PDB file of C-alpha atoms in Angstrom:
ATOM      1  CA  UNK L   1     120.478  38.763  79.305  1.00 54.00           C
ATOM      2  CA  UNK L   2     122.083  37.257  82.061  1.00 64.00           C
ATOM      3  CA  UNK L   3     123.135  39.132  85.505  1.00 86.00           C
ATOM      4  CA  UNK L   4     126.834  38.700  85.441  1.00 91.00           C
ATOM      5  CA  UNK L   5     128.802  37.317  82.665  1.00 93.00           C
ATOM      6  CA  UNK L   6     132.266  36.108  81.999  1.00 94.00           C
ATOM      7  CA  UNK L   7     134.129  34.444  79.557  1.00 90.00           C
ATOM      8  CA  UNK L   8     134.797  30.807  80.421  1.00 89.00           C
ATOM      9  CA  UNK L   9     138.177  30.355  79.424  1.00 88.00           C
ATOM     10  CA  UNK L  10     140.049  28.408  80.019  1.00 93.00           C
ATOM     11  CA  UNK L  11     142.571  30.384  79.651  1.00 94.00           C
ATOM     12  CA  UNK L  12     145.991  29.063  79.509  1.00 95.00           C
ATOM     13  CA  UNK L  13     149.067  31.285  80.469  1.00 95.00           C
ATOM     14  CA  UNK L  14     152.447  30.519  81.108  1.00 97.00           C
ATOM     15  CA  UNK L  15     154.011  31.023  84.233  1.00 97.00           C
ATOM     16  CA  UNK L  16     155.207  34.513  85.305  1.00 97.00           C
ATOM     17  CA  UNK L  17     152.829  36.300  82.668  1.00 97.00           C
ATOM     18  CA  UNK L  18     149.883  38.742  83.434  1.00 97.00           C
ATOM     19  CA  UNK L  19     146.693  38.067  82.667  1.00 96.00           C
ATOM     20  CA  UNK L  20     143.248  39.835  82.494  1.00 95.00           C
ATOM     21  CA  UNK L  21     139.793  39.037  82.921  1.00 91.00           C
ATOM     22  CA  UNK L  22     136.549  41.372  82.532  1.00 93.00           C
ATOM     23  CA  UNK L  23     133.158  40.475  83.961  1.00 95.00           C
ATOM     24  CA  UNK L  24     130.057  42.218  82.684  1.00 95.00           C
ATOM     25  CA  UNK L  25     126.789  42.590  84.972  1.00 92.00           C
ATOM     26  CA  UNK L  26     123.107  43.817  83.843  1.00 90.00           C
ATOM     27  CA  UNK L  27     122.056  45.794  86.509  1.00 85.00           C
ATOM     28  CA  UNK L  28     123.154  49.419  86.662  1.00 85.00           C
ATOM     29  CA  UNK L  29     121.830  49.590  90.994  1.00 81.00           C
ATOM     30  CA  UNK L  30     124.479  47.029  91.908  1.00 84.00           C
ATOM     31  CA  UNK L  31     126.631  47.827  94.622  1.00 82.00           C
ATOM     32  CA  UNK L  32     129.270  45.395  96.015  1.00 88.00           C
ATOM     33  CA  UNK L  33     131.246  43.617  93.705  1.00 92.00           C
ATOM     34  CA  UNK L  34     133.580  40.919  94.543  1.00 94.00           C
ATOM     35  CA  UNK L  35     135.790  37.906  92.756  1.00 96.00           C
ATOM     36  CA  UNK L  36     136.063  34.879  94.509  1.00 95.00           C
ATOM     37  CA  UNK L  37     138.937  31.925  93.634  1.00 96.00           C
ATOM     38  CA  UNK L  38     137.209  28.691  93.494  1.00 96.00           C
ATOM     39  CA  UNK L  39     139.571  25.696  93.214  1.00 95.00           C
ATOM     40  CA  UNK L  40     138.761  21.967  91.843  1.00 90.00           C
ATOM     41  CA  UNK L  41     136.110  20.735  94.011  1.00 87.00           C
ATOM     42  CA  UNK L  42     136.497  23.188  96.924  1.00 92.00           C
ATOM     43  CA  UNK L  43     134.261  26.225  98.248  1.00 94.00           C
ATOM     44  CA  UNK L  44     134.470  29.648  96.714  1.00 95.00           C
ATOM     45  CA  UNK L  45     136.577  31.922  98.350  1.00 94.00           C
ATOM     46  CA  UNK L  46     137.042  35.450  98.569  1.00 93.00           C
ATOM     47  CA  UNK L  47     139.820  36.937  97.227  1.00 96.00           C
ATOM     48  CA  UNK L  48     139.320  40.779  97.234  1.00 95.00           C
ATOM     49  CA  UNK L  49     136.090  43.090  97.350  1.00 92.00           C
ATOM     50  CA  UNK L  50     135.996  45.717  94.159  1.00 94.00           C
ATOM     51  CA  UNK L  51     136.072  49.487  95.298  1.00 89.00           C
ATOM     52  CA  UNK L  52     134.880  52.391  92.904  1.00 87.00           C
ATOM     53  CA  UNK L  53     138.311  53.605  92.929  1.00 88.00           C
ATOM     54  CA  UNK L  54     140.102  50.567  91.986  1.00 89.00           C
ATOM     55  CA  UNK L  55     142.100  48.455  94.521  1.00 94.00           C
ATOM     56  CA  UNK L  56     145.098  46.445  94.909  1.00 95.00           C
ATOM     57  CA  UNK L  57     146.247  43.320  97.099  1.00 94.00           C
ATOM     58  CA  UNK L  58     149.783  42.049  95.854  1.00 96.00           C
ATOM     59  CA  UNK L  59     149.798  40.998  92.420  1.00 97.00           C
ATOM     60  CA  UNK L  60     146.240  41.252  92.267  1.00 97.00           C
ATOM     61  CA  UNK L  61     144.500  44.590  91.025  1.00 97.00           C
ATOM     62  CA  UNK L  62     140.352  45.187  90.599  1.00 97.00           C
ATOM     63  CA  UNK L  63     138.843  47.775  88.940  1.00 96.00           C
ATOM     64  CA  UNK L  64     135.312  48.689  88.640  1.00 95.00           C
ATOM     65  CA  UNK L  65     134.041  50.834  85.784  1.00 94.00           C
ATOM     66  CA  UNK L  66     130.242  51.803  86.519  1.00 92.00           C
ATOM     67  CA  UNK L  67     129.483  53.271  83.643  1.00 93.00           C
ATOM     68  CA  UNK L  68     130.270  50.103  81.011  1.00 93.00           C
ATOM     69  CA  UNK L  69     129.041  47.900  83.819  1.00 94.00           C
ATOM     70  CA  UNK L  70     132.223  45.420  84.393  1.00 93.00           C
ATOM     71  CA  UNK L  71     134.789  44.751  86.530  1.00 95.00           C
ATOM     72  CA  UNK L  72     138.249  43.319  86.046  1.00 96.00           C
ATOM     73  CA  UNK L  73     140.627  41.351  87.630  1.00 97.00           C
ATOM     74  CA  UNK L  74     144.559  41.538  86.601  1.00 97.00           C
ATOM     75  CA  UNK L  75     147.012  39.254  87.788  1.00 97.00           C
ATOM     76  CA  UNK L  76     150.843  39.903  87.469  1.00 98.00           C
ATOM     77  CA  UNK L  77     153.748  37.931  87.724  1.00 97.00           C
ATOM     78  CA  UNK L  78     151.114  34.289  87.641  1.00 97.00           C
ATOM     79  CA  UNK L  79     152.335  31.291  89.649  1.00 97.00           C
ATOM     80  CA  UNK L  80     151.346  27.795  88.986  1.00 97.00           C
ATOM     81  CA  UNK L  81     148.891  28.319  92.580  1.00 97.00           C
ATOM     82  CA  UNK L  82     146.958  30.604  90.821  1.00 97.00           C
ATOM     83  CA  UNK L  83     145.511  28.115  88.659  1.00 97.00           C
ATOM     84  CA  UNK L  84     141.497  27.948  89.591  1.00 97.00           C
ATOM     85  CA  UNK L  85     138.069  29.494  88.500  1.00 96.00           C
ATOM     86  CA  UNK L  86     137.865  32.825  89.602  1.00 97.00           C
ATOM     87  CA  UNK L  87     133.871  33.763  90.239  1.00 95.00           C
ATOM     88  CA  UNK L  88     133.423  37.234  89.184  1.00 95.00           C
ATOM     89  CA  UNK L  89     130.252  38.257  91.955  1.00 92.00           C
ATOM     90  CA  UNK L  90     128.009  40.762  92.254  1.00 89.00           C
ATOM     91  CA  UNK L  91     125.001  42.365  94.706  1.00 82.00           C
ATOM     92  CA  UNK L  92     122.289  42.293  91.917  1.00 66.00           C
ATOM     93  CA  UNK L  93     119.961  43.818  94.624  1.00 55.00           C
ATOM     94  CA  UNK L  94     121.400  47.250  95.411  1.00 45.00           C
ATOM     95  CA  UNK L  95     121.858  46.872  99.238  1.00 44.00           C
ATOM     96  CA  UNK L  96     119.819  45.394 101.404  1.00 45.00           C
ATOM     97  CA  UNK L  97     119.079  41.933 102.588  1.00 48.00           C
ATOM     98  CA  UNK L  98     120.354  39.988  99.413  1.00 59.00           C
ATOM     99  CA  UNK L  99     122.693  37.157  98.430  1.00 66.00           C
ATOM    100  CA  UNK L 100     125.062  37.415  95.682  1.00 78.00           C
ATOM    101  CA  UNK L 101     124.456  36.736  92.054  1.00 86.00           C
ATOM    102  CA  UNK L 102     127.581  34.940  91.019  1.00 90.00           C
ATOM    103  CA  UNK L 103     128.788  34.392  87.465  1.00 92.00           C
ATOM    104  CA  UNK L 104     129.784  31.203  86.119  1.00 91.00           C
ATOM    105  CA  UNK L 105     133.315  31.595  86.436  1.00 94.00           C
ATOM    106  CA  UNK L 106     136.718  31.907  84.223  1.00 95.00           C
ATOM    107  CA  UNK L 107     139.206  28.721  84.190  1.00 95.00           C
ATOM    108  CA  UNK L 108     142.854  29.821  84.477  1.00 96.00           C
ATOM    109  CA  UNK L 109     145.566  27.506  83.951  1.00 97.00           C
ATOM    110  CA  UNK L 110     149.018  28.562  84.561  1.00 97.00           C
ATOM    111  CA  UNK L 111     151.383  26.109  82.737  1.00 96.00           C
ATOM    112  CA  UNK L 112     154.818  25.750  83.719  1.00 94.00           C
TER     113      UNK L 112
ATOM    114  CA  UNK G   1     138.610  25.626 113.764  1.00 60.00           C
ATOM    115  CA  UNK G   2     136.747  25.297 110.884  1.00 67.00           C
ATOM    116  CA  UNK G   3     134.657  28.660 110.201  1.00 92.00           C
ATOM    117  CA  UNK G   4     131.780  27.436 108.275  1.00 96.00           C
ATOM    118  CA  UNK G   5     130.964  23.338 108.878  1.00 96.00           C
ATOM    119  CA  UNK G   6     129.036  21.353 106.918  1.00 96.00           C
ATOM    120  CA  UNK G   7     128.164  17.825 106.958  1.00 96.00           C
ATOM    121  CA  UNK G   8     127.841  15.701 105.628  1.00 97.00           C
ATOM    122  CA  UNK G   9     130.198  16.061 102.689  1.00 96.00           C
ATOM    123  CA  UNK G  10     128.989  13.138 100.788  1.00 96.00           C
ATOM    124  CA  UNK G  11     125.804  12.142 100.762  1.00 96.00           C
ATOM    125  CA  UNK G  12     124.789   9.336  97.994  1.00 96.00           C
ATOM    126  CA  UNK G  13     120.841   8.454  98.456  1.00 96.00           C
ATOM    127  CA  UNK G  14     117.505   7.397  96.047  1.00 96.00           C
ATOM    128  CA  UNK G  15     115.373   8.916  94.176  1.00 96.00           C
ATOM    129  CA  UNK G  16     112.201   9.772  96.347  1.00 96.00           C
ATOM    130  CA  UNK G  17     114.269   9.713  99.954  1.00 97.00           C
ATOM    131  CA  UNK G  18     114.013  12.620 102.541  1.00 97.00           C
ATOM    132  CA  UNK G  19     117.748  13.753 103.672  1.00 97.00           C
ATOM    133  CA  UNK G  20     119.391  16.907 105.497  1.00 97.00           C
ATOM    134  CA  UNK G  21     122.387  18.148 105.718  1.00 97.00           C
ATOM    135  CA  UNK G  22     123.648  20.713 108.417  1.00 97.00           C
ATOM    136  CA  UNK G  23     125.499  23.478 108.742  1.00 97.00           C
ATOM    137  CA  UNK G  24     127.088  25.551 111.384  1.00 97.00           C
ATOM    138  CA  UNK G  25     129.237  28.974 112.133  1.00 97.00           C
ATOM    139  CA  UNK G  26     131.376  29.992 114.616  1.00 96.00           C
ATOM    140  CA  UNK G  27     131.900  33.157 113.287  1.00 94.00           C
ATOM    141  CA  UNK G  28     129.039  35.333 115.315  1.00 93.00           C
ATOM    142  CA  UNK G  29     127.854  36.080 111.651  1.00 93.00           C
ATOM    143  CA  UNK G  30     124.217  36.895 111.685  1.00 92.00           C
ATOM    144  CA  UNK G  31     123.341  35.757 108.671  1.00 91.00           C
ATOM    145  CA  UNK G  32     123.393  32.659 106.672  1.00 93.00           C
ATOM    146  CA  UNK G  33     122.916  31.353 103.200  1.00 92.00           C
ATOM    147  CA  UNK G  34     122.479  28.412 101.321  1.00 94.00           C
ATOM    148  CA  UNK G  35     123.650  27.661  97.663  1.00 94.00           C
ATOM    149  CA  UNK G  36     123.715  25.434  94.986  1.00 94.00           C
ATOM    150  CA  UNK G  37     126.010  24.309  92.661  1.00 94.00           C
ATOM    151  CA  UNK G  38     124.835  22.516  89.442  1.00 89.00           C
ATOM    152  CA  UNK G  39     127.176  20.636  87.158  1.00 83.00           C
ATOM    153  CA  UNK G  40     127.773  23.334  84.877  1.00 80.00           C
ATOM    154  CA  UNK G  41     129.452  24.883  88.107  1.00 79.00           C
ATOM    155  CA  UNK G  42     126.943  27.860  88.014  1.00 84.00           C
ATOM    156  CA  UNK G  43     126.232  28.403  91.995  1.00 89.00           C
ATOM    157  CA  UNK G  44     122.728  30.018  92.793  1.00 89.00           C
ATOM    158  CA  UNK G  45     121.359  31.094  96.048  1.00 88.00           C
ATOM    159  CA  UNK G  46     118.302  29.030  97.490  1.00 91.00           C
ATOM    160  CA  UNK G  47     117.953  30.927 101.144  1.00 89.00           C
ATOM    161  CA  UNK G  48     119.297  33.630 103.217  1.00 89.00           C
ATOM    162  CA  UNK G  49     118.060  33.470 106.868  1.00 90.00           C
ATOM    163  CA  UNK G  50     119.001  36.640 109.063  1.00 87.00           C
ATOM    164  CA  UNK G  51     119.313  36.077 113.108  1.00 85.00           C
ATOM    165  CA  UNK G  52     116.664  32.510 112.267  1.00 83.00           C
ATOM    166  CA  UNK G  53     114.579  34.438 110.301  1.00 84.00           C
ATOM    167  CA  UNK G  54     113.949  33.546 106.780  1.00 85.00           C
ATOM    168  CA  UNK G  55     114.860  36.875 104.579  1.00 80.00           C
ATOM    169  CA  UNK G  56     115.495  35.280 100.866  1.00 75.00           C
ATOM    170  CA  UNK G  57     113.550  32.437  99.579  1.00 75.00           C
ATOM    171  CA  UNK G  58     114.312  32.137  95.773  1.00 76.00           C
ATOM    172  CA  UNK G  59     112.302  30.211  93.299  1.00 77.00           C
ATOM    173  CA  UNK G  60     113.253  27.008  94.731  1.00 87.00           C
ATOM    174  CA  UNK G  61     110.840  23.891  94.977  1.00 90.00           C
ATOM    175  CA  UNK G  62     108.767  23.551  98.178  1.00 90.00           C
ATOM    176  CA  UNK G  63     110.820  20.345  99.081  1.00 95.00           C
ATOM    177  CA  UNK G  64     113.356  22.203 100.207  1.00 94.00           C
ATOM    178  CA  UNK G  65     113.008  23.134 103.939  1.00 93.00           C
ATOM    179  CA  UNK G  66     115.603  25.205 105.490  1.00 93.00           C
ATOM    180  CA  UNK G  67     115.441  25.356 109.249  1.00 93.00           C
ATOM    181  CA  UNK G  68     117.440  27.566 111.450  1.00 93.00           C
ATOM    182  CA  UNK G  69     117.364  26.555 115.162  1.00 93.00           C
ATOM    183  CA  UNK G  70     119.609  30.027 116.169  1.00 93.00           C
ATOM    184  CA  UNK G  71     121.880  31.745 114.278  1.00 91.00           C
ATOM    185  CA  UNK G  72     124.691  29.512 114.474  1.00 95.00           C
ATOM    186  CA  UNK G  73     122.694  26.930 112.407  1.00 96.00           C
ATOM    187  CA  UNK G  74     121.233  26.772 109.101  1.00 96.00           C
ATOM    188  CA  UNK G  75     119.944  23.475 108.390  1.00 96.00           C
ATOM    189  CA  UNK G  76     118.344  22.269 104.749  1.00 96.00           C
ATOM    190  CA  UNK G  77     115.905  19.098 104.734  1.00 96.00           C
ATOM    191  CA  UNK G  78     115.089  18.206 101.591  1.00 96.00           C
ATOM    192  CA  UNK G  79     111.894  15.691 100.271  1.00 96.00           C
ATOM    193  CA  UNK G  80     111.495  13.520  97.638  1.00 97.00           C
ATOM    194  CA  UNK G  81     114.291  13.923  96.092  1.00 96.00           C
ATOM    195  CA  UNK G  82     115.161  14.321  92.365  1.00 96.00           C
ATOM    196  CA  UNK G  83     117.404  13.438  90.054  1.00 95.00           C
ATOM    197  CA  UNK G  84     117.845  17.018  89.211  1.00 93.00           C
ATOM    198  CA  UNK G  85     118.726  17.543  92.960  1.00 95.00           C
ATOM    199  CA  UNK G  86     122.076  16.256  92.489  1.00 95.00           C
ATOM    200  CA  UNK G  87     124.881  19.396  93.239  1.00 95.00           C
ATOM    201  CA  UNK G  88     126.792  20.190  95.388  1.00 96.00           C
ATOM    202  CA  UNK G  89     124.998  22.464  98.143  1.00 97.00           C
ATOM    203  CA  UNK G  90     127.037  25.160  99.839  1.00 96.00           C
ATOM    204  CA  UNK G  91     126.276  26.923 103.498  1.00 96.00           C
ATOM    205  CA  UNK G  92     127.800  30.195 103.309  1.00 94.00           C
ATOM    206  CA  UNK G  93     127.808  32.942 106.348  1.00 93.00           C
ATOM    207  CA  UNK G  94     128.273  36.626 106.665  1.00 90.00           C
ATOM    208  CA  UNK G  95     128.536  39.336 109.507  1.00 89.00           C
ATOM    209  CA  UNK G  96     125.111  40.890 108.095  1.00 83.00           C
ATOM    210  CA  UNK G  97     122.661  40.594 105.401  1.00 77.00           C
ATOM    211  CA  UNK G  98     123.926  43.568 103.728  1.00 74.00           C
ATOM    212  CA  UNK G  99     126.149  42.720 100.698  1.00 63.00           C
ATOM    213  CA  UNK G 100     128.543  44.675 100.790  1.00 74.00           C
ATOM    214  CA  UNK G 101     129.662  42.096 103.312  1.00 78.00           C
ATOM    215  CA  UNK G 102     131.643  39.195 101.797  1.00 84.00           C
ATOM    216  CA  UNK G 103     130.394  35.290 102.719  1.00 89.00           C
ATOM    217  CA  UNK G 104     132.475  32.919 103.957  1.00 92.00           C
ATOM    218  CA  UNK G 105     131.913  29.016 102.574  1.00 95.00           C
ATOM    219  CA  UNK G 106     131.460  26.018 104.115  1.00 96.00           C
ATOM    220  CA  UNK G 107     133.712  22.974 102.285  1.00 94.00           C
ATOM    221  CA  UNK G 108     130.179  21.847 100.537  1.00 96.00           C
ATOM    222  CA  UNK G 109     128.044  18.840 100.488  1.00 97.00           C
ATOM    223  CA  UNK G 110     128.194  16.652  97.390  1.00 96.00           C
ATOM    224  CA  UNK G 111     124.374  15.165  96.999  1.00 97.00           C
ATOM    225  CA  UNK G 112     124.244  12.044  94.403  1.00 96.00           C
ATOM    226  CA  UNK G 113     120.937  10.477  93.563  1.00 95.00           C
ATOM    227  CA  UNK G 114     120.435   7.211  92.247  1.00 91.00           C
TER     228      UNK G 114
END
């Protein structure tokens, strides 16, 4: 089974809807969870940590559920700049000295 | 400024050459990380050096050589390289080496071989 899984997508949404995406991971000791945006050709980068309690930045909202093992991302109101692959990442090692087990990644395209 | 530097960000060679490519912080981070990027876009870590010392070496072939000169750097010399070494290789950086911390990227360093 692999660490962290997502569904590839793409997915293609029209501007201004919301969309969804769940991430699963295997091990139960992870601790820090993460999703990164990764555009065409260009570095990951971060665009929110995932807190046990759920957390929100904008139109953006995380949410971690321990117990199934996954973690979402929901984005509201989509604009045309949202359109990437966002990485779905994970701490595989439980703390500690580690890097970060990413998953492959979900394509979003936001038509207009 | 950039945050995370590396170069070079092409780097087009043959089969069997020895290359590096470098990367640098200015963030004070204490740790560093390399990464690659295959062409089914799944990135992997290779090495995670903490204040120059080597604290994550994953299953990756002994050609690979990271080399940290102080904890600003993290360089990767690579030997005889492969066909199958073609990626895209990513330095990344964090405050720590606990991972709760998120990594900042370097831009990445597109290796082709011939």
């Amino acid at each position: 089974r692999k660490e962290v899984e997502q569904d590839p997508g793409p997915f293609n949404v029209p501007e201004g809807a919301t969309v969804a995406f769940n991430c699963t991971y295997s091990n139960s000791a992870s601790q820090s969870f993460f999703w990164y945006r990764q555009d065409c050709r260009k570095e990951p980068k971060l665009l929110m940590s995932v807190y046990s309690s759920g957390n929100e930045d904008g139109r953006f909202t995380a949410q971690l559920n321990r117990a199934s093992q996954y973690i979402s991302l929901l984005i509201r109101d989509s604009k045309l700049s949202d359109s990437a692959t966002y990485l779905c990442v994970v701490n595989i090692g439980g703390g500690g000295a580690d890097g970060l087990t990413f998953g492959k990644g979900t394509h979003l395209i936001i038509q207009p | 400024d950039t945050a995370v530097s590396q170069t070079p960000k092409y780097l087009v060679t043959q089969m069997g050459n020895d290359k590096s490519i470098k990367c640098e912080q200015n963030l004070g981070h204490d740790t560093m990380y390399w990464y690659k990027q295959d062409s089914k876009k799944f990135l992997k870590i290779m090495f995670s050096y903490n204040n120059k010392e080597l604290i994550i070496n994953e299953t990756v072939p002994n050609r690979f050589s990271p080399k940290s000169p102080d904890k600003a750097h993290l360089n990767l010399h690579i030997n005889s390289l492969e066909l199958g070494d073609s990626a895209v290789y990513f330095c990344a950086s964090s405050p720590g080496p606990y991972s709760n911390q998120p990594q900042h990227f370097g831009d990445g360093t597109r290796l082709s071989i011939l």
